[in-house]
Amino acid sequence: MDVDSQPMMEETVLVGDDLMLGPPSPIIPPEISSHVLDGVNLCDGILRNLFLCLQVNDIEPFCQEEIALYRECAEKRDKELRQRLQDSEYKLGVSMPLDLAKERASQLESETTTLERRLILASGIEGADGFRQRWSLHGRLTDTKKRMEALKQGIESRKKDDNVVTASVKAPTRNKWILTTETTAQVHTQLFTKKLLEKAVSDYEVEVVIGKVKSVEAGGGEITAVVEGGGVISMCCLAPPRHPRMFPACWLAGELPFVPEFCRNVRRWKLGLII
């Protein structure tokens, strides 16, 4: 058998442009970077080895293993970062004050429009420089659109809950618990707390205590909380969160129409907000 007559398999040599076959790495906004980047392997050690290899050997064919390792690591990293970005935008849509969430959505829409215009202009640039610009802009445009979609999904998911909150705050019911998993505090924590604080301070001269809870004791139909840095709140109502994404909302006690009967013995009305 003539070995020389057999077809030879062509060996693929990886170069720097092979790292541009997929989308570019996503840009992480600084306001959510701590959450998005936490615990993610950024491939910085592999990238350092690649640069060192290129510095020593000067040409890519001698750094095939380093290029392959970095490409594999970068693909996995970028996929995870993109998913975290979308998750973070969704959570912002759910938890941010509605006006700020809508403002953020408008900013992302404006950024999308700008990137689309820049991509059109880059289509007229020839050569490698034009390709790199289009590659970068297309990746940023795609990521921005997905972030905007996730943010809007978060906003939409809370609209129904916000309607329930508004109705509950405007029309409290006499002698009924308001801190249950079906009522105001559990539907949308921030909106409920804001409305409750405004009414409590303006109409009832309430003393507001905000702080981290150090300890909680229950007995005799009441709950007493000690706040870090000093201060005690006497309460009779404690509502756990309905959903893991929710924060424990509020404790309250006092002589108000919507406070349970066995809370009426509390002389001074206080509101304690858990942070």
Protein backbone atom coordinates (compact mmCIF):
# COMPACT_ATOMS: atom_id res chain seq x y z
CA MET A 1 0.00 0.00 0.00
CA ASP A 2 1.42 3.30 -1.08
CA VAL A 3 1.14 5.67 1.85
CA ASP A 4 2.07 8.65 -0.28
CA SER A 5 -0.92 8.03 -2.54
CA GLN A 6 -3.43 8.40 0.34
CA PRO A 7 -5.12 11.80 0.75
CA MET A 8 -3.60 13.84 3.57
CA MET A 9 -5.82 15.34 6.26
CA GLU A 10 -5.45 19.10 6.32
CA GLU A 11 -4.39 20.38 9.72
CA THR A 12 -6.29 23.41 10.99
CA VAL A 13 -4.14 26.18 12.41
CA LEU A 14 -5.96 28.47 14.83
CA VAL A 15 -5.32 32.20 14.58
CA GLY A 16 -6.55 35.25 16.42
CA ASP A 17 -9.50 35.72 14.07
CA ASP A 18 -10.85 32.33 15.18
CA LEU A 19 -11.71 33.99 18.48
CA MET A 20 -14.17 36.20 16.55
CA LEU A 21 -16.29 33.38 15.12
CA GLY A 22 -18.91 33.78 17.85
CA PRO A 23 -20.40 36.97 19.31
CA PRO A 24 -18.11 39.33 21.25
CA SER A 25 -18.04 39.25 25.02
CA PRO A 26 -20.98 41.15 26.55
CA ILE A 27 -20.46 44.56 28.12
CA ILE A 28 -21.44 44.51 31.80
CA PRO A 29 -23.11 47.69 33.16
CA PRO A 30 -21.29 48.86 36.31
CA GLU A 31 -24.50 49.11 38.38
CA ILE A 32 -25.10 45.34 38.17
CA SER A 33 -21.53 44.13 37.62
CA SER A 34 -21.06 42.84 41.18
CA HIS A 35 -24.01 40.47 40.81
CA VAL A 36 -23.33 39.43 37.23
CA LEU A 37 -19.60 38.73 37.68
CA ASP A 38 -19.80 37.09 41.10
CA GLY A 39 -18.35 33.58 40.95
CA VAL A 40 -17.82 33.56 37.17
CA ASN A 41 -14.55 32.22 35.76
CA LEU A 42 -13.30 35.17 33.71
CA CYS A 43 -10.59 33.13 31.96
CA ASP A 44 -8.00 35.75 32.89
CA GLY A 45 -5.35 33.15 33.74
CA ILE A 46 -5.75 31.37 30.39
CA LEU A 47 -5.68 34.69 28.55
CA ARG A 48 -2.49 35.66 30.37
CA ASN A 49 -0.86 32.41 29.23
CA LEU A 50 -1.95 33.09 25.65
CA PHE A 51 -0.42 36.56 25.65
CA LEU A 52 2.78 35.21 27.17
CA CYS A 53 2.99 32.52 24.48
CA LEU A 54 2.49 35.07 21.71
CA GLN A 55 5.09 37.32 23.27
CA VAL A 56 7.65 34.52 23.38
CA ASN A 57 6.92 32.85 20.03
CA ASP A 58 5.66 35.88 18.11
CA ILE A 59 3.41 33.78 15.82
CA GLU A 60 0.11 31.97 16.41
CA PRO A 61 0.95 28.45 15.10
CA PHE A 62 3.14 27.88 18.17
CA CYS A 63 0.27 28.79 20.55
CA GLN A 64 -2.44 26.41 19.34
CA GLU A 65 -3.20 24.89 22.72
CA GLU A 66 -3.48 28.29 24.42
CA ILE A 67 -5.81 29.63 21.71
CA ALA A 68 -8.04 26.55 21.87
CA LEU A 69 -8.24 26.65 25.68
CA TYR A 70 -9.11 30.33 25.75
CA ARG A 71 -11.76 29.99 23.04
CA GLU A 72 -13.48 27.17 24.93
CA CYS A 73 -13.34 29.04 28.24
CA ALA A 74 -14.54 32.33 26.71
CA GLU A 75 -17.55 30.70 25.04
CA LYS A 76 -18.67 29.18 28.35
CA ARG A 77 -18.01 32.42 30.25
CA ASP A 78 -19.90 34.64 27.80
CA LYS A 79 -22.90 32.31 27.74
CA GLU A 80 -23.15 32.46 31.53
CA LEU A 81 -22.68 36.24 31.61
CA ARG A 82 -25.43 36.79 29.06
CA GLN A 83 -27.87 34.70 31.06
CA ARG A 84 -26.98 36.56 34.25
CA LEU A 85 -27.41 39.90 32.49
CA GLN A 86 -30.92 39.00 31.41
CA ASP A 87 -31.79 37.65 34.86
CA SER A 88 -30.53 40.86 36.48
CA GLU A 89 -32.55 43.07 34.13
CA TYR A 90 -35.66 41.00 34.83
CA LYS A 91 -35.16 41.37 38.59
CA LEU A 92 -34.67 45.12 38.17
CA GLY A 93 -37.95 45.27 36.27
CA VAL A 94 -39.66 43.47 39.13
CA SER A 95 -38.08 45.28 42.09
CA MET A 96 -37.15 48.82 40.99
CA PRO A 97 -39.60 51.69 41.51
CA LEU A 98 -41.81 51.69 38.45
CA ASP A 99 -40.77 55.14 37.21
CA LEU A 100 -37.07 54.21 37.42
CA ALA A 101 -37.69 50.89 35.68
CA LYS A 102 -39.48 52.64 32.82
CA GLU A 103 -36.67 55.19 32.60
CA ARG A 104 -34.14 52.36 32.36
CA ALA A 105 -36.19 50.74 29.58
CA SER A 106 -36.20 54.05 27.68
CA GLN A 107 -32.43 54.31 28.03
CA LEU A 108 -31.98 50.80 26.61
CA GLU A 109 -34.31 51.64 23.72
CA SER A 110 -32.26 54.76 22.98
CA GLU A 111 -29.04 52.74 23.14
CA THR A 112 -30.53 50.19 20.74
CA THR A 113 -31.42 52.91 18.23
CA THR A 114 -27.90 54.36 18.41
CA LEU A 115 -26.27 50.96 17.86
CA GLU A 116 -28.54 50.26 14.87
CA ARG A 117 -27.49 53.54 13.24
CA ARG A 118 -23.81 52.86 13.89
CA LEU A 119 -24.18 49.38 12.41
CA ILE A 120 -25.67 50.84 9.23
CA LEU A 121 -22.76 53.27 8.92
CA ALA A 122 -20.25 50.48 9.53
CA SER A 123 -21.71 48.47 6.64
CA GLY A 124 -19.94 50.84 4.25
CA ILE A 125 -16.49 50.23 5.73
CA GLU A 126 -14.45 47.70 3.79
CA GLY A 127 -11.71 45.34 4.87
CA ALA A 128 -10.82 43.85 8.21
CA ASP A 129 -11.56 47.06 10.10
CA GLY A 130 -15.11 47.14 8.77
CA PHE A 131 -15.65 43.49 9.67
CA ARG A 132 -14.44 44.02 13.23
CA GLN A 133 -16.69 47.05 13.71
CA ARG A 134 -19.76 45.24 12.39
CA TRP A 135 -18.94 42.17 14.50
CA SER A 136 -18.63 44.25 17.67
CA LEU A 137 -21.70 46.41 17.01
CA HIS A 138 -23.90 43.46 16.07
CA GLY A 139 -22.99 41.68 19.31
CA ARG A 140 -23.68 44.76 21.44
CA LEU A 141 -26.98 45.36 19.65
CA THR A 142 -28.15 41.79 20.22
CA ASP A 143 -27.20 41.88 23.91
CA THR A 144 -28.90 45.25 24.46
CA LYS A 145 -32.13 44.06 22.85
CA LYS A 146 -32.21 40.95 25.04
CA ARG A 147 -31.54 43.01 28.17
CA MET A 148 -34.36 45.37 27.21
CA GLU A 149 -36.76 42.47 26.60
CA ALA A 150 -35.91 40.94 30.00
CA LEU A 151 -36.41 44.29 31.75
CA LYS A 152 -39.80 44.81 30.10
CA GLN A 153 -40.86 41.28 31.04
CA GLY A 154 -40.08 42.13 34.66
CA ILE A 155 -42.12 45.34 34.42
CA GLU A 156 -45.05 43.53 32.84
CA SER A 157 -45.02 40.81 35.49
CA ARG A 158 -45.59 43.35 38.25
CA LYS A 159 -48.43 45.37 36.67
CA LYS A 160 -51.12 43.04 37.93
CA ASP A 161 -49.61 43.05 41.40
CA ASP A 162 -49.28 46.84 41.40
CA ASN A 163 -53.01 47.17 40.69
CA VAL A 164 -53.75 45.01 43.72
CA VAL A 165 -51.39 47.12 45.83
CA THR A 166 -53.05 50.38 44.83
CA ALA A 167 -56.51 49.07 45.67
CA SER A 168 -55.35 47.70 49.02
CA VAL A 169 -53.64 50.92 50.09
CA LYS A 170 -56.56 53.15 49.11
CA ALA A 171 -59.22 51.04 50.83
CA PRO A 172 -57.97 49.33 54.00
CA THR A 173 -60.43 46.99 55.69
CA ARG A 174 -61.39 47.32 59.35
CA ASN A 175 -60.20 44.66 61.78
CA LYS A 176 -58.37 42.58 59.20
CA TRP A 177 -54.76 41.60 58.83
CA ILE A 178 -52.97 43.59 56.19
CA LEU A 179 -49.73 41.65 56.53
CA THR A 180 -50.73 38.38 54.93
CA THR A 181 -49.34 36.67 51.86
CA GLU A 182 -52.34 37.85 49.86
CA THR A 183 -52.27 41.54 50.70
CA THR A 184 -50.39 44.74 50.17
CA ALA A 185 -47.04 44.15 51.85
CA GLN A 186 -46.43 40.92 50.00
CA VAL A 187 -47.51 42.08 46.57
CA HIS A 188 -44.98 44.84 46.08
CA THR A 189 -42.75 45.66 49.00
CA GLN A 190 -41.35 49.02 47.92
CA LEU A 191 -44.63 50.58 46.83
CA PHE A 192 -46.44 49.37 49.95
CA THR A 193 -43.74 50.65 52.29
CA LYS A 194 -43.63 54.05 50.60
CA LYS A 195 -47.39 54.54 50.81
CA LEU A 196 -47.60 53.26 54.37
CA LEU A 197 -44.79 55.51 55.58
CA GLU A 198 -46.32 58.59 53.94
CA LYS A 199 -49.73 58.01 55.55
CA ALA A 200 -48.35 56.97 58.93
CA VAL A 201 -46.11 60.03 59.28
CA SER A 202 -48.62 62.57 57.93
CA ASP A 203 -51.85 61.33 59.58
CA TYR A 204 -50.79 59.51 62.74
CA GLU A 205 -47.50 61.15 63.78
CA VAL A 206 -45.88 57.76 63.77
CA GLU A 207 -42.33 57.13 64.89
CA VAL A 208 -40.41 55.36 62.14
CA VAL A 209 -37.55 53.00 62.98
CA ILE A 210 -35.45 51.70 60.11
CA GLY A 211 -32.64 49.28 60.71
CA LYS A 212 -31.33 45.75 60.67
CA VAL A 213 -33.05 43.45 63.13
CA LYS A 214 -30.70 41.96 65.72
CA SER A 215 -33.18 39.68 67.53
CA VAL A 216 -36.90 38.93 67.70
CA GLU A 217 -38.93 37.69 70.69
CA ALA A 218 -42.58 36.62 70.62
CA GLY A 219 -45.06 36.17 73.46
CA GLY A 220 -48.36 37.37 74.83
CA GLY A 221 -49.74 38.18 71.42
CA GLU A 222 -46.93 40.62 70.67
CA ILE A 223 -43.57 40.60 68.93
CA THR A 224 -40.60 42.62 70.14
CA ALA A 225 -37.64 43.30 67.87
CA VAL A 226 -34.25 44.69 68.87
CA VAL A 227 -32.59 46.73 66.14
CA GLU A 228 -28.82 46.87 65.61
CA GLY A 229 -27.36 50.04 67.07
CA GLY A 230 -30.04 50.24 69.76
CA GLY A 231 -33.79 50.59 69.76
CA VAL A 232 -36.73 48.29 70.45
CA ILE A 233 -39.90 47.96 68.39
CA SER A 234 -43.05 46.52 70.01
CA MET A 235 -45.21 44.84 67.42
CA CYS A 236 -47.94 42.31 66.99
CA CYS A 237 -47.78 41.47 63.29
CA LEU A 238 -45.02 39.77 61.35
CA ALA A 239 -45.33 38.76 57.70
CA PRO A 240 -42.85 36.40 56.05
CA PRO A 241 -42.26 36.84 52.31
CA ARG A 242 -44.65 35.06 49.96
CA HIS A 243 -41.96 34.45 47.33
CA PRO A 244 -38.18 33.90 47.62
CA ARG A 245 -37.59 37.05 45.54
CA MET A 246 -39.53 39.18 48.02
CA PHE A 247 -38.01 40.70 51.12
CA PRO A 248 -39.75 40.52 54.51
CA ALA A 249 -41.84 43.65 54.30
CA CYS A 250 -43.04 45.32 57.49
CA TRP A 251 -44.00 44.92 61.11
CA LEU A 252 -46.58 47.21 62.60
CA ALA A 253 -48.79 47.72 65.64
CA GLY A 254 -51.02 50.46 66.99
CA GLU A 255 -54.53 51.86 67.16
CA LEU A 256 -55.54 52.13 63.53
CA PRO A 257 -58.78 50.91 61.92
CA PHE A 258 -57.02 48.14 60.03
CA VAL A 259 -54.98 46.73 62.95
CA PRO A 260 -56.18 43.45 64.57
CA GLU A 261 -58.09 43.74 67.85
CA PHE A 262 -55.41 42.18 70.03
CA CYS A 263 -52.93 44.81 68.84
CA ARG A 264 -55.00 47.70 70.18
CA ASN A 265 -53.28 47.61 73.58
CA VAL A 266 -50.10 49.07 72.06
CA ARG A 267 -50.03 52.69 73.20
CA ARG A 268 -47.53 54.10 70.79
CA TRP A 269 -47.72 53.15 67.16
CA LYS A 270 -44.45 52.30 65.47
CA LEU A 271 -43.46 51.00 62.09
CA GLY A 272 -40.37 48.85 61.76
CA LEU A 273 -38.92 48.28 58.32
CA ILE A 274 -36.56 45.33 57.87
CA ILE A 275 -33.55 46.06 55.67
